[in-house]
Coordinates of C-alpha atoms and ligand atoms in Angstrom, one line a residue:
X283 CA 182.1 97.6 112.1
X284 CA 182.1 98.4 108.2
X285 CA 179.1 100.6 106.8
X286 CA 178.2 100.2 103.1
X287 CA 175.9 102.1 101.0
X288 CA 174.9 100.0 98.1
X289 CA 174.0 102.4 94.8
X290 CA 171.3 99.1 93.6
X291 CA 169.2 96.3 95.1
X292 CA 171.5 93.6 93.2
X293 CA 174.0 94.9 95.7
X294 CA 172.2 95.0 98.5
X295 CA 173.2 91.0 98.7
X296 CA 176.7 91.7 97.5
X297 CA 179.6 91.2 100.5
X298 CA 180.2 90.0 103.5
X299 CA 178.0 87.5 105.8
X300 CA 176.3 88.8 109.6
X301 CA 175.2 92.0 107.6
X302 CA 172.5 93.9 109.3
X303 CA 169.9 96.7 106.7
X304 CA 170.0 100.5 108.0
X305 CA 167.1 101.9 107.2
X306 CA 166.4 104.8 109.6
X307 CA 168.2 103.6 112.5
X308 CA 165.9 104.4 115.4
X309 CA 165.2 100.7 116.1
X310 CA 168.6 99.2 114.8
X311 CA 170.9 101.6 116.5
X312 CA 170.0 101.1 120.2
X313 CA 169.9 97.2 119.7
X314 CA 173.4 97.2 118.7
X315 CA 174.2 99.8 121.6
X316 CA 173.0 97.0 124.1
X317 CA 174.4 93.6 122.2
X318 CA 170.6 92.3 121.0
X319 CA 172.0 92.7 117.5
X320 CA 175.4 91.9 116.5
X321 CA 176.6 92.7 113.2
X322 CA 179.9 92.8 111.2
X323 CA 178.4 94.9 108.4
X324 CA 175.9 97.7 108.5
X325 CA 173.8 98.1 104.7
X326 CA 172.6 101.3 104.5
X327 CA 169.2 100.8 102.4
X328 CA 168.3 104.6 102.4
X329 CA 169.7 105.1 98.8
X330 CA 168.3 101.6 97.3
X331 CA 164.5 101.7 99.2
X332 CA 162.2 103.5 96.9
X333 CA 160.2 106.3 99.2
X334 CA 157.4 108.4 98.7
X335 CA 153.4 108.1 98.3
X336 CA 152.6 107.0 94.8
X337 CA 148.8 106.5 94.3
X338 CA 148.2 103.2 96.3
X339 CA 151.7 102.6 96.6
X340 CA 154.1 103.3 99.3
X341 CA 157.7 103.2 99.1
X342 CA 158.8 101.3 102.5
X343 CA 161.7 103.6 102.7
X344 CA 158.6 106.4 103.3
X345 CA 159.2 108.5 107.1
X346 CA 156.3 107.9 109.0
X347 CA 156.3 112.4 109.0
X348 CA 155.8 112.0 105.7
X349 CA 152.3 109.4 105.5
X350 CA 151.1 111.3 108.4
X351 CA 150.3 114.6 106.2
X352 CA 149.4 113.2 102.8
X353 CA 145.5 113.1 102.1
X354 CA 146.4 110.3 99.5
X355 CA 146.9 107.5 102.7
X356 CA 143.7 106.2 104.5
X357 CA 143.0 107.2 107.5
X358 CA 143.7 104.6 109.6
X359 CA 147.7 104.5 108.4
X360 CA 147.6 108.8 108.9
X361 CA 146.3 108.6 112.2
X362 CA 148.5 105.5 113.2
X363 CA 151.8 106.8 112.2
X364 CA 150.6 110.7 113.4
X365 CA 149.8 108.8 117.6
X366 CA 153.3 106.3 117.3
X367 CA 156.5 107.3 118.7
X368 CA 158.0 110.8 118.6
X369 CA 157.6 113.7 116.1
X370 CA 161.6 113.4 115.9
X371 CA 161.6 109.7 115.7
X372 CA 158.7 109.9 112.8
X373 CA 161.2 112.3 110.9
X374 CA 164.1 109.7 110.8
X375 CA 161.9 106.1 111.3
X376 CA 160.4 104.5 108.0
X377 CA 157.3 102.5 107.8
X378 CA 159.4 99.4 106.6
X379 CA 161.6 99.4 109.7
X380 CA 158.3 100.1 112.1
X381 CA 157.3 97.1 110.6
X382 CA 159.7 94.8 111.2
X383 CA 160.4 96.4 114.9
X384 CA 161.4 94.0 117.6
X385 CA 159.1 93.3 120.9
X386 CA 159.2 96.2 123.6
X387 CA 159.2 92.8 126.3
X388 CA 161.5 94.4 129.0
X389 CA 162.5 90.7 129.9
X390 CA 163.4 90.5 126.1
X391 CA 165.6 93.5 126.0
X392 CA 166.9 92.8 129.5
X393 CA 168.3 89.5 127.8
X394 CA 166.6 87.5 129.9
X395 CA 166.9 83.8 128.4
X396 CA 163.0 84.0 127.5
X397 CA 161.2 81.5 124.7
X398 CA 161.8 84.2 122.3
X399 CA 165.5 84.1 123.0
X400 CA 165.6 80.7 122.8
X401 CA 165.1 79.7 126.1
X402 CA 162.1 77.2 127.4
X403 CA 160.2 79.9 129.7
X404 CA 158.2 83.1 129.3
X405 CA 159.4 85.2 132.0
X406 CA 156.8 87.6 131.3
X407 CA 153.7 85.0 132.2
X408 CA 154.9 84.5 135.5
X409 CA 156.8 87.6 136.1
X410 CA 155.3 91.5 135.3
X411 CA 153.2 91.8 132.1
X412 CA 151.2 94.6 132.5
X413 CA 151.9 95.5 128.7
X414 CA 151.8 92.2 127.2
X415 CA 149.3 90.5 125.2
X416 CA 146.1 88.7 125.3
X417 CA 146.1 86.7 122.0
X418 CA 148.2 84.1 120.3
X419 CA 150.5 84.3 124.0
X420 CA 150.8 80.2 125.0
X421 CA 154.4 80.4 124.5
X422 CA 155.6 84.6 124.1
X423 CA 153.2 87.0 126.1
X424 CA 154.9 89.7 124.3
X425 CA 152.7 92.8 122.4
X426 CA 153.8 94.0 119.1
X427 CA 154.6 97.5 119.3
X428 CA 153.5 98.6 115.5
X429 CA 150.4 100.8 115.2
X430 CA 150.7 101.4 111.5
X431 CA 151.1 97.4 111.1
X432 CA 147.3 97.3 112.8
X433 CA 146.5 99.6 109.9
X434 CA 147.4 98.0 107.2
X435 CA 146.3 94.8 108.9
X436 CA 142.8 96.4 108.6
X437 CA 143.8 98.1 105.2
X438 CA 144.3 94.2 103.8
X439 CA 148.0 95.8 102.6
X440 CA 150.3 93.7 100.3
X441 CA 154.3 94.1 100.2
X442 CA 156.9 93.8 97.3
X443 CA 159.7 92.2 98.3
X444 CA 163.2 91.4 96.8
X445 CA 162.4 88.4 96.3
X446 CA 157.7 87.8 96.5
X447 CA 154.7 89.7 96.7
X448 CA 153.0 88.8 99.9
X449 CA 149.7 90.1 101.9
X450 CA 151.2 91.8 105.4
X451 CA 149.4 89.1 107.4
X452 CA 151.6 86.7 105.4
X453 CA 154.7 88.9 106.7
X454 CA 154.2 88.1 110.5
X455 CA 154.1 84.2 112.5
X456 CA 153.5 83.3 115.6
X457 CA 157.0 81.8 117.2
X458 CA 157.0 77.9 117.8
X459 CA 159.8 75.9 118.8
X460 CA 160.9 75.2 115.6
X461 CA 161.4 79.2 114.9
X462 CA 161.6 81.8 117.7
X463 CA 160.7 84.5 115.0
X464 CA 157.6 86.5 114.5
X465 CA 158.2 87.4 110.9
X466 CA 158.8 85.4 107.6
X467 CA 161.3 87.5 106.5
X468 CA 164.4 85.6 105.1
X469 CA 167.9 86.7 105.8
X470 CA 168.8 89.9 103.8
X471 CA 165.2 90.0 102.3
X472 CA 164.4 93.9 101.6
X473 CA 160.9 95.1 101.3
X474 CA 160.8 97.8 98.8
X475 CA 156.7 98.3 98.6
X476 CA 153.8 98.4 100.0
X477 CA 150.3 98.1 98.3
X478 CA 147.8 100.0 100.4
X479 CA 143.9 100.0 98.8
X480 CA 141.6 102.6 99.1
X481 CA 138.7 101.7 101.6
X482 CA 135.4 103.4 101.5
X483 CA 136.4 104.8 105.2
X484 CA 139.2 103.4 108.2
X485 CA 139.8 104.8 111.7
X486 CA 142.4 104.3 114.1
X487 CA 141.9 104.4 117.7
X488 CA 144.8 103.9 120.3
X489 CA 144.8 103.7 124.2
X490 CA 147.8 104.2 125.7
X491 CA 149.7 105.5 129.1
X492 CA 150.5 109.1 128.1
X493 CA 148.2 111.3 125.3
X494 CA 151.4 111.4 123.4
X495 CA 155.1 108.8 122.9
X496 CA 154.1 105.8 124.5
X497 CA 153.5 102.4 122.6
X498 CA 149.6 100.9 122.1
X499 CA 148.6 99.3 125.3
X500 CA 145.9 98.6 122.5
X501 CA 145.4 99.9 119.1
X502 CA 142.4 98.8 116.8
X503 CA 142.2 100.0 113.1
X504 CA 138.8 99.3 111.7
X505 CA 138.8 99.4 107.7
X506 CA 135.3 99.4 105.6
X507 CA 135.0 97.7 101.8
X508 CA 132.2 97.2 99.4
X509 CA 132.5 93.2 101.4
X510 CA 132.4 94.8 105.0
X511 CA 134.3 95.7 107.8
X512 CA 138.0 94.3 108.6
X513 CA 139.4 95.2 112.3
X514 CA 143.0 94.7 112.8
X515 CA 144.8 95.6 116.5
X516 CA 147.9 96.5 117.8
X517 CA 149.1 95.6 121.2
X518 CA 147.5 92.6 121.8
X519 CA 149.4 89.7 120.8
X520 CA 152.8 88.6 119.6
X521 CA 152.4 90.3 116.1
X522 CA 149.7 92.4 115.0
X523 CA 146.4 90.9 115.4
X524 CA 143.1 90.6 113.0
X525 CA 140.0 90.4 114.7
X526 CA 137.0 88.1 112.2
X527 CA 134.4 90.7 114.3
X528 CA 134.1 91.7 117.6
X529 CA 133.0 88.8 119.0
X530 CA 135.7 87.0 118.8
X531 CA 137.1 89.5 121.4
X532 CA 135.5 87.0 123.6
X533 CA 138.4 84.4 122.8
X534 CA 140.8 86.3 124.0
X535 CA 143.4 84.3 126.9
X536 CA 144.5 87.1 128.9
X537 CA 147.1 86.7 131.5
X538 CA 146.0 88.3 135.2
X539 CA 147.5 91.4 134.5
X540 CA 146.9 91.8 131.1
X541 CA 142.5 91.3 131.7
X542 CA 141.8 95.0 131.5
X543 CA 143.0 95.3 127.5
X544 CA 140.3 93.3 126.7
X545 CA 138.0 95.5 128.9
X546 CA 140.0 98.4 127.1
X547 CA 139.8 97.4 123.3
X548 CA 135.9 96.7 123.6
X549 CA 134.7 100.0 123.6
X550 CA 137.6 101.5 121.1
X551 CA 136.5 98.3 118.7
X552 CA 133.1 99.8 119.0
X553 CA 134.2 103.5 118.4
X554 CA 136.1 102.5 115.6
X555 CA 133.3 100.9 113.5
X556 CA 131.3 104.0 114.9
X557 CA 133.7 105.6 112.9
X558 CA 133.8 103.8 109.6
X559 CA 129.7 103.7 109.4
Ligands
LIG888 C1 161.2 105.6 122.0 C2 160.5 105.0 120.8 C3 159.1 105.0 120.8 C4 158.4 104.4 119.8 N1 157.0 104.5 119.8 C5 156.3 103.8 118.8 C6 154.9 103.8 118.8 O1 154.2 104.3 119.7 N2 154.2 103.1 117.8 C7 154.9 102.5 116.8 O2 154.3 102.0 115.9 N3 156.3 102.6 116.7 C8 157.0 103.2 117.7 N4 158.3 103.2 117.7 C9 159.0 102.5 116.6 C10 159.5 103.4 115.5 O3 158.4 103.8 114.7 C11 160.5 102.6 114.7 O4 161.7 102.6 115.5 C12 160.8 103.1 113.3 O5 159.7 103.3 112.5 C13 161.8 102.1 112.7 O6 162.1 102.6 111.4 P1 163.7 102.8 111.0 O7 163.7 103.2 109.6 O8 164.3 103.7 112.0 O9 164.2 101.3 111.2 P2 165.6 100.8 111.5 O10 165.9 101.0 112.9 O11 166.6 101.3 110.5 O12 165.4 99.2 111.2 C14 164.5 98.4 112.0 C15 164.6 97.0 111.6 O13 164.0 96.9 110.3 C16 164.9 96.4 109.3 N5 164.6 97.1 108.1 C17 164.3 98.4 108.0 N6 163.9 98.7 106.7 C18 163.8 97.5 106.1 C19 163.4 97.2 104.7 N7 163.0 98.1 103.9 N8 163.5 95.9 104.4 C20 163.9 94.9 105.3 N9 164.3 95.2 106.5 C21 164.3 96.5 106.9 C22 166.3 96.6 109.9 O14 167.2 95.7 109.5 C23 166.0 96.5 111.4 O15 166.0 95.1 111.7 C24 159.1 103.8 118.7 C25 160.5 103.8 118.7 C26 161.2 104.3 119.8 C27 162.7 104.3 119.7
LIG889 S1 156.8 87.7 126.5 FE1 158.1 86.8 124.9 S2 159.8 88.2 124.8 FE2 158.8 88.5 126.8 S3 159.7 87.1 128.3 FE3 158.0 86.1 127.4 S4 158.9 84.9 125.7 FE4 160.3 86.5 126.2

């Protein structure tokens, strides 16, 4: 396997076809380790990503470490990159690769041949899904695993691309038949920035299995503008969820094992709007 490290964007795109982008490696590595990602060529992106907290802007090459600390990010985005993962993996993982992580589905990374692999069942609905979802699951049960996404869900967060500006909602899709992926991304597409506005106040509240490293079971971020209140989840559906108000918690299509998120986001939707007035 050949490793480059481009010096610009422009070469980013230069070279050889099945190219995979390094950013921190904490996702990437172990898929290649166990065969869910092959890849001739690995592009380092470290040295071409811009990082660091700007204002409103966020380089996607940021560490999570590093928007944890800084009084300059909301507080939903602090307190969801300070609850995900490890302090070791939020020293090496950036918030442009958390973003774009792949499904935690054991059936998925077990190489099952599930819908999302292509296949024409979800082993999860039938199988165990204790951690799956409760929205937007007819055809992939899975949960996305991305706290900070929730937060800029809620935040109402644009990204610079490459090649487009584009809201974060617009970033994610739920898979059809058609297209087994959950984001919009197009091959080789980098996203250099994001664009996070200020809210008056934002909370993030997470449930999950152990106080610290473990994945949302559910995470809601709950973000308040001059125009009201936006909730955004984590851990609920194939990609990260917005919620139009707590009611429509009520529409949820849990599986049988999956029932007691919805019991579980209720009263952590209600905190969180505690929390934002
Ligand atoms: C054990 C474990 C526990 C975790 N727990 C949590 C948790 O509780 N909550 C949570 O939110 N996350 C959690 N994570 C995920 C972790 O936050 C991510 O692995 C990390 O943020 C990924 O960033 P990275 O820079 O290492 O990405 P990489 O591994 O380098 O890349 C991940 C993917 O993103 C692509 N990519 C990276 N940067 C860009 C870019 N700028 N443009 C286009 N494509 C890009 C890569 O090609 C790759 O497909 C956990 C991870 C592990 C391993
Ligand atoms: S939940 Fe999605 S990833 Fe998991 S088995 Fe079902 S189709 Fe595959």
């Amino acid at each position: 396997m050949e490793l480059r490290q481009p010096s610009s964007v422009a070469e980013v795109a230069n070279g050889a076809s099945n190219t995979v982008l390094l950013a921190g490696g904490t996702e990437l590595v172990p898929l290649l380790r166990d065969g869910l990602v092959e890849a001739d060529t690995l592009v380092d992106i470290r040295g071409v990503v811009p990082r660091g907290i700007d204002g409103t802007t966020i380089g996607a090459g940021t560490m999570l470490a590093e928007l944890e600390v800084d009084p300059e990010v909301p507080d939903a985005l602090r307190e969801a990159c300070r609850l995900a993962a490890s302090p070791q993996l939020r020293s090496m993982g950036t918030i442009g690769g958390n973003l774009l992580q792949a499904t935690r589905c054991w059936y998925w990374r077990l190489q099952y041949p599930c819908f999302l692999h292509g296949g024409d069942r979800c082993h999860a609905r039938e199988g165990v899904h204790r951690e799956h979802a409760i929205f937007g699951n007819e055809r992939c049960a899975s949960a996305h695993p991305s706290d900070p996404a929730a937060a800029l869900l809620a935040l109402g967060a644009r990204l610079r691309t490459d090649r487009r500006e584009l809201a974060l909602a617009e970033l994610y899709r739920l898979p059809t038949e058609d297209d087994r992926g959950t984001t919009t991304l197009e091959p080789g597409e980098l996203i250099l920035e994001l664009e996070v506005p200020r809210p008056e106040a934002s909370a993030y509240l997470k449930a999950m299995d152990r106080a610290r490293w473990a994945f949302p079971l559910v995470g809601v971020a709950a973000a308040r503008f001059a125009d009201g209140v936006r909730l955004g989840l984590a851990g609920v559906a194939p990609i990260p969820w917005a919620l139009d108000s707590p009611a429509a918690l009520e529409s949820a299509t849990p599986l049988p094992g999956t029932a007691y998120k919805v019991e579980l986001a209720r009263p952590l939707i209600r905190r969180a709007l505690e929390a934002v007035g």
